[in-house]
């Protein structure tokens, strides 16, 4: 299996190269040259497999023979050892045809663990084999950072610099990152928003001087391997629900367009999915795009679902590449326009293609709080605010056809203030996490100043060459 870039369809990269470099040199995102397919017969076999076995069979099609089967299996088994549920992704039946798929049983209590635990171990495996060391830089709107840190802490082949927007992530989200005491982990709070953090990461990656002294890599959701291992839970869930010839709808709380794009890939490669609902909060770039075919970037609005407070969803470039039938120059001109003019508009025929696969709705904060309360009264389940956005968006989209799956992306205890506001109820952390509130934090606050940030990385790095 080989990979190309959204900016260059002639490129031919191996899975390991794609994993380690994250972003292509031309600034594009990696995608497989050809989509593998799963036949109905193969899908039937998944019925009897557990999560880890399905992860092996699905990822194998994208990795090919680059990693020995026995090694890939070992990596996958190791990656799910610290999950709190044996079934890894558990689900609750809400009524006959609606489910809540809980993806917060990993070590940092959000769905990002499901891919990042494996990605961390894959990095370590390949780097050890190649006798290499890398510096990972990543921006986080809250949950990616802690999941990446947990996946990479104390690994000898990597060091991490994680940027979060200062005072714009929840207390628990921050503490999950800043209380990890490991030599290879550096937390930086940037006085800006998530998009500022992401822009700095992109700039660091293309900095000529830094490129000469670092081996950089990305671990945020632009990394293909993250998309790949998020496909697994879609396959897992569908394989466990026995509905003959039915297509599933998924409602996915969205920000950077990673999770819901993974659902789109699952559909492309043969999973019976009808519509994917892109649920957005008041940062409504994705819903405006899906419903009207244009994007107009506004300043990021801080909401009670902080992991979705994003205006520039990186993975959208992957969808656009697909829509434009791999036409690199069209992709490039659109993305450049988006950066420069903060707006793009697409042709009606492309919009139709989007709407064949996606529906979308924007959910206000007051509606999110209402749904939290309503859902608790009806089902006795406390949702986190991101998941509540997913449920509200589905109601607003008025999809009549079922079955329907709500993806639950985080544990509610990560957002106690919001839960209290909605339910007048104190939610406590699972016992295993009580230490978080007492442990000492360590992070550096830096102004939104490129050179200051760059110098800090050079100063703190243990892997930097010849300085
Ligand atoms: C990251 C995150 C999202 C958004 O997912 P994307 O893949 O960025 O669209 C939603 N909810 C939670 C809890 C998250 O951590």
Tab-separated table of C-alpha atoms and ligand atoms in Angstrom:
chain	number	residue	atom	x	y	z
A	1	UNK	CA	0.000	0.000	0.000
A	2	UNK	CA	1.379	3.383	-1.032
A	3	UNK	CA	0.322	6.922	-0.210
A	4	UNK	CA	0.107	10.211	-2.123
A	5	UNK	CA	-0.386	13.806	-1.039
A	6	UNK	CA	-3.469	15.978	-1.544
A	7	UNK	CA	-1.101	18.406	-3.286
A	8	UNK	CA	0.744	15.811	-5.389
A	9	UNK	CA	-0.921	12.639	-6.668
A	10	UNK	CA	2.376	11.412	-8.184
A	11	UNK	CA	3.944	11.007	-4.761
A	12	UNK	CA	4.577	7.441	-3.586
A	13	UNK	CA	5.251	7.017	0.131
A	14	UNK	CA	5.216	3.982	2.372
A	15	UNK	CA	3.040	3.690	5.477
A	16	UNK	CA	6.066	4.181	7.774
A	17	UNK	CA	7.076	7.380	5.987
A	18	UNK	CA	3.526	8.675	6.171
A	19	UNK	CA	3.306	7.797	9.850
A	20	UNK	CA	6.580	9.459	10.771
A	21	UNK	CA	6.297	12.661	8.718
A	22	UNK	CA	2.612	13.436	9.348
A	23	UNK	CA	2.374	16.334	6.900
A	24	UNK	CA	3.662	15.921	3.322
A	25	UNK	CA	6.572	18.117	2.252
A	26	UNK	CA	4.370	20.033	-0.176
A	27	UNK	CA	2.082	21.007	2.706
A	28	UNK	CA	-0.592	18.485	1.715
A	29	UNK	CA	-2.091	15.594	3.653
A	30	UNK	CA	-1.424	11.938	2.910
A	31	UNK	CA	-4.025	9.588	1.496
A	32	UNK	CA	-3.826	5.999	0.232
A	33	UNK	CA	-3.303	5.684	-3.522
A	34	UNK	CA	-6.188	3.234	-3.712
A	35	UNK	CA	-8.985	2.505	-1.279
A	36	UNK	CA	-9.065	-1.113	-0.122
A	37	UNK	CA	-12.491	-2.757	-0.019
A	38	UNK	CA	-14.176	-4.982	2.530
A	39	UNK	CA	-16.611	-7.502	1.102
A	40	UNK	CA	-19.844	-8.504	2.858
A	41	UNK	CA	-18.203	-11.845	3.627
A	42	UNK	CA	-15.303	-10.184	5.386
A	43	UNK	CA	-17.685	-8.002	7.382
A	44	UNK	CA	-19.596	-11.063	8.558
A	45	UNK	CA	-16.368	-12.508	9.947
A	46	UNK	CA	-15.946	-9.425	12.157
A	47	UNK	CA	-19.055	-10.422	14.093
A	48	UNK	CA	-17.123	-12.911	16.193
A	49	UNK	CA	-13.964	-10.843	16.608
A	50	UNK	CA	-13.058	-8.587	19.489
A	51	UNK	CA	-11.977	-4.958	19.098
A	52	UNK	CA	-8.277	-5.745	18.837
A	53	UNK	CA	-8.787	-8.409	16.166
A	54	UNK	CA	-10.903	-6.068	14.060
A	55	UNK	CA	-8.250	-3.373	14.481
A	56	UNK	CA	-5.680	-5.797	13.097
A	57	UNK	CA	-7.711	-6.837	10.049
A	58	UNK	CA	-8.784	-3.324	9.108
A	59	UNK	CA	-5.391	-1.673	9.581
A	60	UNK	CA	-3.577	-4.513	7.816
A	61	UNK	CA	-5.220	-3.442	4.536
A	62	UNK	CA	-3.654	0.003	4.879
A	63	UNK	CA	-0.263	-1.110	6.158
A	64	UNK	CA	0.326	-4.082	3.860
A	65	UNK	CA	3.425	-6.114	4.552
A	66	UNK	CA	5.482	-3.292	5.978
A	67	UNK	CA	4.956	-4.523	9.514
A	68	UNK	CA	4.966	-8.247	10.245
A	69	UNK	CA	1.552	-9.589	11.307
A	70	UNK	CA	2.900	-10.805	14.624
A	71	UNK	CA	4.405	-7.377	15.372
A	72	UNK	CA	1.253	-5.482	14.380
A	73	UNK	CA	-0.831	-7.767	16.590
A	74	UNK	CA	1.515	-7.190	19.533
A	75	UNK	CA	1.392	-3.424	19.064
A	76	UNK	CA	-2.403	-3.448	18.976
A	77	UNK	CA	-2.727	-5.646	22.084
A	78	UNK	CA	-0.332	-3.446	24.034
A	79	UNK	CA	-2.178	-0.295	22.993
A	80	UNK	CA	-5.471	-1.286	24.598
A	81	UNK	CA	-4.060	-2.616	27.863
A	82	UNK	CA	-4.891	0.547	29.801
A	83	UNK	CA	-8.516	0.814	28.746
A	84	UNK	CA	-11.066	0.472	31.516
A	85	UNK	CA	-13.573	-1.685	29.581
A	86	UNK	CA	-12.802	-5.125	28.258
A	87	UNK	CA	-14.866	-4.480	25.117
A	88	UNK	CA	-12.827	-1.238	24.557
A	89	UNK	CA	-15.720	0.597	22.879
A	90	UNK	CA	-18.933	-0.058	24.774
A	91	UNK	CA	-22.407	0.929	23.695
A	92	UNK	CA	-25.827	1.489	25.186
A	93	UNK	CA	-29.094	0.862	23.443
A	94	UNK	CA	-31.321	3.902	23.982
A	95	UNK	CA	-34.366	2.407	22.320
A	96	UNK	CA	-34.943	-0.009	19.457
A	97	UNK	CA	-32.909	1.765	16.890
A	98	UNK	CA	-30.681	4.267	18.657
A	99	UNK	CA	-27.363	3.729	20.336
A	100	UNK	CA	-24.786	5.642	22.282
A	101	UNK	CA	-21.287	4.467	21.360
A	102	UNK	CA	-18.990	5.317	24.272
A	103	UNK	CA	-15.442	6.113	23.231
A	104	UNK	CA	-14.073	7.426	26.501
A	105	UNK	CA	-12.735	4.303	28.197
A	106	UNK	CA	-9.103	5.024	27.361
A	107	UNK	CA	-6.470	6.465	29.715
A	108	UNK	CA	-7.346	10.147	29.086
A	109	UNK	CA	-11.124	9.753	28.935
A	110	UNK	CA	-11.745	10.942	25.355
A	111	UNK	CA	-11.986	9.217	21.980
A	112	UNK	CA	-8.527	10.414	20.919
A	113	UNK	CA	-7.004	7.558	22.965
A	114	UNK	CA	-8.442	4.992	20.552
A	115	UNK	CA	-6.026	6.003	17.811
A	116	UNK	CA	-3.234	7.705	19.690
A	117	UNK	CA	-2.336	4.774	21.938
A	118	UNK	CA	-1.621	2.716	18.813
A	119	UNK	CA	0.063	5.573	16.985
A	120	UNK	CA	2.457	6.087	19.932
A	121	UNK	CA	3.418	2.424	19.927
A	122	UNK	CA	3.761	2.328	16.126
A	123	UNK	CA	6.106	5.321	16.283
A	124	UNK	CA	8.231	3.617	18.931
A	125	UNK	CA	8.327	0.354	16.947
A	126	UNK	CA	9.424	1.948	13.670
A	127	UNK	CA	11.851	4.403	15.255
A	128	UNK	CA	13.608	1.640	17.168
A	129	UNK	CA	13.861	-0.411	13.998
A	130	UNK	CA	15.330	2.552	12.080
A	131	UNK	CA	17.446	3.669	15.051
A	132	UNK	CA	15.874	7.119	14.861
A	133	UNK	CA	14.604	9.724	17.274
A	134	UNK	CA	11.946	12.322	16.583
A	135	UNK	CA	10.531	15.518	17.990
A	136	UNK	CA	6.763	15.670	17.876
A	137	UNK	CA	5.024	19.008	17.812
A	138	UNK	CA	1.293	19.229	18.228
A	139	UNK	CA	-1.491	21.681	18.906
A	140	UNK	CA	-4.420	20.705	21.065
A	141	UNK	CA	-7.854	22.142	21.695
A	142	UNK	CA	-7.990	20.017	24.824
A	143	UNK	CA	-8.047	16.270	24.325
A	144	UNK	CA	-5.432	15.490	21.659
A	145	UNK	CA	-2.638	16.797	23.862
A	146	UNK	CA	-3.361	14.614	26.849
A	147	UNK	CA	-3.964	11.554	24.668
A	148	UNK	CA	-0.686	12.115	22.790
A	149	UNK	CA	1.226	12.717	26.011
A	150	UNK	CA	-0.101	9.551	27.606
A	151	UNK	CA	0.707	7.576	24.460
A	152	UNK	CA	4.313	8.841	24.245
A	153	UNK	CA	5.438	9.553	27.816
A	154	UNK	CA	8.757	7.957	28.770
A	155	UNK	CA	9.352	6.516	25.305
A	156	UNK	CA	13.051	6.864	24.543
A	157	UNK	CA	12.679	7.570	20.807
A	158	UNK	CA	10.417	10.618	21.054
A	159	UNK	CA	10.068	13.985	22.680
A	160	UNK	CA	6.846	16.004	22.614
A	161	UNK	CA	6.092	19.708	22.532
A	162	UNK	CA	2.374	20.226	22.980
A	163	UNK	CA	0.740	23.650	22.588
A	164	UNK	CA	-2.595	24.428	24.134
A	165	UNK	CA	-4.435	27.764	24.045
A	166	UNK	CA	-3.818	29.463	27.383
A	167	UNK	CA	-6.890	29.346	29.662
A	168	UNK	CA	-9.030	27.895	26.865
A	169	UNK	CA	-9.055	24.218	27.846
A	170	UNK	CA	-10.879	22.786	30.868
A	171	UNK	CA	-9.128	22.383	34.220
A	172	UNK	CA	-9.162	18.576	33.973
A	173	UNK	CA	-8.070	18.625	30.325
A	174	UNK	CA	-5.077	20.788	31.275
A	175	UNK	CA	-4.185	18.742	34.326
A	176	UNK	CA	-4.216	15.518	32.313
A	177	UNK	CA	-1.351	17.065	30.321
A	178	UNK	CA	0.541	19.130	32.841
A	179	UNK	CA	0.739	16.647	35.709
A	180	UNK	CA	2.557	14.036	33.613
A	181	UNK	CA	6.038	14.037	34.959
A	182	UNK	CA	8.254	12.753	32.142
A	183	UNK	CA	11.512	14.103	30.733
A	184	UNK	CA	10.348	13.842	27.118
A	185	UNK	CA	7.151	15.886	27.591
A	186	UNK	CA	6.914	19.686	27.274
A	187	UNK	CA	3.659	21.576	27.730
A	188	UNK	CA	3.371	25.080	26.334
A	189	UNK	CA	0.368	27.352	26.900
A	190	UNK	CA	0.174	29.891	24.069
A	191	UNK	CA	-1.655	33.163	24.606
A	192	UNK	CA	-3.962	32.702	21.642
A	193	UNK	CA	-6.638	30.304	20.450
A	194	UNK	CA	-6.407	26.794	19.007
A	195	UNK	CA	-6.113	28.005	15.421
A	196	UNK	CA	-3.149	30.188	16.475
A	197	UNK	CA	-1.510	27.110	18.018
A	198	UNK	CA	-2.129	25.121	14.838
A	199	UNK	CA	-0.715	27.898	12.666
A	200	UNK	CA	2.459	27.980	14.783
A	201	UNK	CA	2.837	24.211	14.379
A	202	UNK	CA	2.546	24.523	10.591
A	203	UNK	CA	5.138	27.307	10.577
A	204	UNK	CA	7.586	25.353	12.740
A	205	UNK	CA	7.276	22.402	10.361
A	206	UNK	CA	8.277	24.463	7.352
A	207	UNK	CA	11.047	26.458	9.093
A	208	UNK	CA	14.236	25.781	7.098
A	209	UNK	CA	16.583	26.160	10.030
A	210	UNK	CA	14.545	23.928	12.315
A	211	UNK	CA	14.271	21.318	9.590
A	212	UNK	CA	18.058	21.123	9.511
A	213	UNK	CA	18.422	20.455	13.228
A	214	UNK	CA	15.270	18.459	14.076
A	215	UNK	CA	13.441	15.419	12.794
A	216	UNK	CA	9.944	16.733	13.253
A	217	UNK	CA	6.734	14.792	13.237
A	218	UNK	CA	3.042	15.509	13.779
A	219	UNK	CA	0.611	13.564	15.850
A	220	UNK	CA	-2.525	15.692	15.522
A	221	UNK	CA	-5.369	14.504	13.399
A	222	UNK	CA	-3.660	15.403	10.128
A	223	UNK	CA	-1.589	12.249	10.699
A	224	UNK	CA	-3.016	9.537	8.489
A	225	UNK	CA	-2.492	6.843	11.124
A	226	UNK	CA	-4.915	8.635	13.426
A	227	UNK	CA	-7.614	8.623	10.785
A	228	UNK	CA	-6.876	4.958	10.147
A	229	UNK	CA	-7.278	3.813	13.744
A	230	UNK	CA	-10.452	5.846	14.194
A	231	UNK	CA	-12.048	3.778	11.438
A	232	UNK	CA	-11.921	0.744	13.725
A	233	UNK	CA	-14.729	1.672	16.119
A	234	UNK	CA	-17.136	2.227	13.228
A	235	UNK	CA	-16.389	-1.319	12.039
A	236	UNK	CA	-16.510	-2.699	15.580
A	237	UNK	CA	-19.902	-1.218	16.346
A	238	UNK	CA	-21.582	-2.214	13.081
A	239	UNK	CA	-20.212	-5.761	13.368
A	240	UNK	CA	-21.770	-6.185	16.807
A	241	UNK	CA	-25.264	-5.033	15.859
A	242	UNK	CA	-27.160	-7.540	13.863
A	243	UNK	CA	-29.350	-5.661	11.405
A	244	UNK	CA	-29.682	-7.271	8.006
A	245	UNK	CA	-29.228	-4.939	5.045
A	246	UNK	CA	-29.632	-1.809	7.121
A	247	UNK	CA	-27.444	1.222	6.732
A	248	UNK	CA	-26.342	3.127	9.810
A	249	UNK	CA	-26.363	6.855	10.469
A	250	UNK	CA	-23.735	8.242	12.821
A	251	UNK	CA	-23.849	11.576	14.590
A	252	UNK	CA	-20.328	12.806	15.287
A	253	UNK	CA	-19.356	15.837	17.417
A	254	UNK	CA	-16.850	17.556	15.137
A	255	UNK	CA	-14.051	20.097	15.192
A	256	UNK	CA	-11.022	19.255	13.094
A	257	UNK	CA	-13.070	16.896	10.885
A	258	UNK	CA	-10.955	13.871	11.894
A	259	UNK	CA	-13.473	11.577	13.547
A	260	UNK	CA	-16.293	12.077	11.050
A	261	UNK	CA	-13.836	11.812	8.150
A	262	UNK	CA	-12.812	8.408	9.515
A	263	UNK	CA	-16.490	7.451	9.304
A	264	UNK	CA	-16.488	8.599	5.672
A	265	UNK	CA	-13.476	6.365	4.968
A	266	UNK	CA	-15.267	3.457	6.683
A	267	UNK	CA	-18.186	4.020	4.299
A	268	UNK	CA	-15.881	4.269	1.279
A	269	UNK	CA	-14.259	0.940	2.034
A	270	UNK	CA	-17.475	-0.984	2.453
A	271	UNK	CA	-19.152	-0.383	5.816
A	272	UNK	CA	-22.951	0.039	5.466
A	273	UNK	CA	-23.257	3.705	6.424
A	274	UNK	CA	-25.880	6.072	5.075
A	275	UNK	CA	-25.442	9.564	6.485
A	276	UNK	CA	-22.743	10.975	8.715
A	277	UNK	CA	-23.975	13.900	10.773
A	278	UNK	CA	-21.332	16.553	11.324
A	279	UNK	CA	-22.343	18.112	14.618
A	280	UNK	CA	-20.786	21.511	15.260
A	281	UNK	CA	-21.030	24.015	18.084
A	282	UNK	CA	-21.195	27.744	17.366
A	283	UNK	CA	-17.918	27.437	15.458
A	284	UNK	CA	-19.988	26.416	12.486
A	285	UNK	CA	-17.551	26.259	9.559
A	286	UNK	CA	-18.359	22.628	8.829
A	287	UNK	CA	-22.136	23.045	8.998
A	288	UNK	CA	-22.107	26.139	6.779
A	289	UNK	CA	-19.906	24.266	4.311
A	290	UNK	CA	-22.095	21.157	4.291
A	291	UNK	CA	-25.359	23.061	3.976
A	292	UNK	CA	-24.370	25.970	1.740
A	293	UNK	CA	-21.072	25.078	0.069
A	294	UNK	CA	-19.023	27.986	1.328
A	295	UNK	CA	-16.619	28.766	4.134
A	296	UNK	CA	-16.136	32.132	5.728
A	297	UNK	CA	-13.682	32.036	8.602
A	298	UNK	CA	-14.574	33.977	11.717
A	299	UNK	CA	-12.660	34.363	14.971
A	300	UNK	CA	-12.829	31.225	17.133
A	301	UNK	CA	-15.607	31.372	19.693
A	302	UNK	CA	-14.934	29.808	23.063
A	303	UNK	CA	-17.737	27.403	24.019
A	304	UNK	CA	-18.615	24.724	26.584
A	305	UNK	CA	-17.469	22.085	24.076
A	306	UNK	CA	-13.852	23.326	23.827
A	307	UNK	CA	-12.483	20.404	21.812
A	308	UNK	CA	-14.672	21.563	18.943
A	309	UNK	CA	-13.688	25.241	19.116
A	310	UNK	CA	-12.012	25.254	15.714
A	311	UNK	CA	-12.510	27.418	12.636
A	312	UNK	CA	-10.076	25.780	10.224
A	313	UNK	CA	-10.712	22.026	10.158
A	314	UNK	CA	-7.460	20.551	8.792
A	315	UNK	CA	-8.892	17.296	7.532
A	316	UNK	CA	-11.333	19.058	5.224
A	317	UNK	CA	-8.505	19.083	2.674
A	318	UNK	CA	-8.796	15.294	2.457
A	319	UNK	CA	-12.495	15.492	1.599
A	320	UNK	CA	-11.920	18.281	-0.920
A	321	UNK	CA	-9.240	16.181	-2.632
A	322	UNK	CA	-11.759	13.409	-3.020
A	323	UNK	CA	-14.496	15.733	-4.296
A	324	UNK	CA	-12.148	17.222	-6.892
A	325	UNK	CA	-11.154	13.738	-8.085
A	326	UNK	CA	-7.526	14.086	-7.004
A	327	UNK	CA	-7.001	17.331	-8.893
A	328	UNK	CA	-4.024	18.725	-6.963
A	329	UNK	CA	-4.049	22.227	-8.384
A	330	UNK	CA	-7.743	22.704	-7.611
A	331	UNK	CA	-7.137	21.564	-4.032
A	332	UNK	CA	-4.138	23.810	-3.665
A	333	UNK	CA	-5.842	26.905	-5.049
A	334	UNK	CA	-8.874	26.400	-2.792
A	335	UNK	CA	-6.824	25.863	0.362
A	336	UNK	CA	-4.579	28.827	-0.435
A	337	UNK	CA	-7.658	31.001	-0.959
A	338	UNK	CA	-9.008	29.830	2.368
A	339	UNK	CA	-5.817	30.863	4.151
A	340	UNK	CA	-5.402	34.144	2.309
A	341	UNK	CA	-8.936	35.447	1.894
A	342	UNK	CA	-10.496	33.457	4.760
A	343	UNK	CA	-13.231	32.270	2.413
A	344	UNK	CA	-13.964	29.781	-0.337
A	345	UNK	CA	-17.034	28.731	-2.240
A	346	UNK	CA	-17.548	25.497	-4.118
A	347	UNK	CA	-19.588	24.584	-7.157
A	348	UNK	CA	-23.117	23.134	-6.689
A	349	UNK	CA	-22.168	19.771	-8.174
A	350	UNK	CA	-19.552	19.295	-5.434
A	351	UNK	CA	-22.016	20.387	-2.774
A	352	UNK	CA	-24.384	17.679	-3.914
A	353	UNK	CA	-21.652	15.083	-3.537
A	354	UNK	CA	-21.022	16.267	0.025
A	355	UNK	CA	-24.710	16.121	0.865
A	356	UNK	CA	-24.965	12.545	-0.398
A	357	UNK	CA	-22.738	11.540	2.490
A	358	UNK	CA	-23.115	14.184	5.166
A	359	UNK	CA	-25.695	16.206	7.011
A	360	UNK	CA	-24.796	18.914	9.437
A	361	UNK	CA	-26.194	21.288	11.990
A	362	UNK	CA	-24.906	23.959	14.331
A	363	UNK	CA	-25.863	23.748	17.993
A	364	UNK	CA	-25.990	26.736	20.334
A	365	UNK	CA	-24.683	26.626	23.881
A	366	UNK	CA	-28.148	27.004	25.381
A	367	UNK	CA	-29.406	24.098	23.312
A	368	UNK	CA	-26.442	21.975	24.392
A	369	UNK	CA	-27.316	22.619	28.046
A	370	UNK	CA	-30.972	21.785	27.393
A	371	UNK	CA	-30.068	18.485	25.748
A	372	UNK	CA	-27.752	17.567	28.639
A	373	UNK	CA	-30.660	18.006	31.018
A	374	UNK	CA	-33.289	16.422	28.819
A	375	UNK	CA	-31.148	13.383	28.082
A	376	UNK	CA	-30.394	12.879	31.754
A	377	UNK	CA	-34.070	13.046	32.714
A	378	UNK	CA	-35.050	10.602	29.969
A	379	UNK	CA	-32.186	8.115	30.065
A	380	UNK	CA	-30.449	8.642	33.422
A	381	UNK	CA	-27.195	9.082	31.536
A	382	UNK	CA	-24.895	12.066	32.101
A	383	UNK	CA	-23.442	13.153	28.769
A	384	UNK	CA	-20.407	15.322	28.222
A	385	UNK	CA	-21.065	18.616	26.403
A	386	UNK	CA	-19.473	17.441	23.109
A	387	UNK	CA	-21.698	14.392	22.927
A	388	UNK	CA	-24.695	16.596	23.739
A	389	UNK	CA	-23.880	18.691	20.658
A	390	UNK	CA	-23.991	15.461	18.627
A	391	UNK	CA	-27.423	14.568	19.934
A	392	UNK	CA	-28.836	18.051	19.462
A	393	UNK	CA	-27.485	18.274	15.906
A	394	UNK	CA	-29.141	15.006	14.957
A	395	UNK	CA	-32.492	16.259	16.241
A	396	UNK	CA	-32.075	19.479	14.261
A	397	UNK	CA	-31.194	17.527	11.092
A	398	UNK	CA	-34.461	15.608	11.455
A	399	UNK	CA	-33.196	12.343	10.044
A	400	UNK	CA	-36.131	10.002	9.985
A	401	UNK	CA	-34.315	6.972	8.738
A	402	UNK	CA	-32.713	4.833	11.364
A	403	UNK	CA	-30.689	3.082	12.852
A	404	UNK	CA	-28.760	5.860	14.455
A	405	UNK	CA	-25.570	5.915	16.487
A	406	UNK	CA	-24.478	8.828	18.639
A	407	UNK	CA	-20.741	8.859	19.109
A	408	UNK	CA	-19.919	9.819	22.686
A	409	UNK	CA	-16.497	11.439	22.514
A	410	UNK	CA	-15.608	12.253	26.129
A	411	UNK	CA	-16.261	11.321	29.748
A	412	UNK	CA	-18.519	13.918	31.414
A	413	UNK	CA	-16.190	14.208	34.433
A	414	UNK	CA	-13.780	16.130	32.219
A	415	UNK	CA	-16.273	19.013	32.241
A	416	UNK	CA	-17.679	19.273	35.799
A	417	UNK	CA	-18.540	22.997	35.604
A	418	UNK	CA	-20.769	22.524	32.564
A	419	UNK	CA	-22.415	19.430	34.021
A	420	UNK	CA	-23.184	21.377	37.172
A	421	UNK	CA	-24.642	24.231	35.148
A	422	UNK	CA	-26.923	21.897	33.215
A	423	UNK	CA	-27.954	19.373	35.873
A	424	UNK	CA	-27.191	21.082	39.197
A	425	UNK	CA	-25.322	17.904	39.917
A	426	UNK	CA	-21.735	17.404	41.004
A	427	UNK	CA	-19.905	14.884	38.916
A	428	UNK	CA	-16.781	13.291	40.300
A	429	UNK	CA	-13.811	11.851	38.500
A	430	UNK	CA	-13.365	8.078	38.448
A	431	UNK	CA	-11.201	7.112	41.454
A	432	UNK	CA	-8.200	6.359	39.280
A	433	UNK	CA	-8.073	10.059	38.322
A	434	UNK	CA	-8.538	11.733	41.708
A	435	UNK	CA	-4.769	12.372	41.915
A	436	UNK	CA	-5.105	14.902	39.077
A	437	UNK	CA	-6.557	17.560	41.335
A	438	UNK	CA	-3.649	17.380	43.755
A	439	UNK	CA	-0.571	16.744	41.600
A	440	UNK	CA	1.886	19.491	40.746
A	441	UNK	CA	1.513	21.000	37.266
A	442	UNK	CA	4.312	21.932	34.943
A	443	UNK	CA	3.868	24.098	31.816
A	444	UNK	CA	5.324	27.192	30.200
A	445	UNK	CA	3.158	30.162	29.233
A	446	UNK	CA	4.406	31.946	26.077
A	447	UNK	CA	2.978	34.904	24.147
A	448	UNK	CA	1.797	34.369	20.586
A	449	UNK	CA	5.281	35.113	19.258
A	450	UNK	CA	6.822	32.740	16.744
A	451	UNK	CA	10.465	33.363	17.613
A	452	UNK	CA	9.920	33.022	21.338
A	453	UNK	CA	8.226	29.680	20.820
A	454	UNK	CA	10.894	28.507	18.380
A	455	UNK	CA	13.700	29.422	20.776
A	456	UNK	CA	12.000	27.690	23.672
A	457	UNK	CA	11.854	24.451	21.694
A	458	UNK	CA	15.520	24.685	20.728
A	459	UNK	CA	16.467	25.372	24.348
A	460	UNK	CA	14.468	22.501	25.842
A	461	UNK	CA	14.948	19.801	23.230
A	462	UNK	CA	17.073	16.790	24.072
A	463	UNK	CA	17.244	15.654	20.434
A	464	UNK	CA	18.252	18.880	18.681
A	465	UNK	CA	21.407	18.489	16.569
A	466	UNK	CA	24.510	20.747	16.316
A	467	UNK	CA	23.368	23.756	18.296
B	1	LIG	C1	-11.314	16.097	19.423
B	1	LIG	C2	-12.679	16.037	19.946
B	1	LIG	C3	-13.796	16.278	19.132
B	1	LIG	C4	-13.656	16.695	17.678
B	1	LIG	O1	-13.137	15.669	16.883
B	1	LIG	P1	-12.470	15.976	15.466
B	1	LIG	O2	-11.874	14.704	15.042
B	1	LIG	O3	-11.452	17.039	15.711
B	1	LIG	O4	-13.558	16.464	14.578
B	1	LIG	C5	-15.058	16.121	19.689
B	1	LIG	N1	-15.223	15.800	20.976
B	1	LIG	C6	-14.177	15.586	21.792
B	1	LIG	C7	-14.428	15.244	23.205
B	1	LIG	C8	-12.879	15.683	21.308
B	1	LIG	O5	-11.845	15.448	22.126
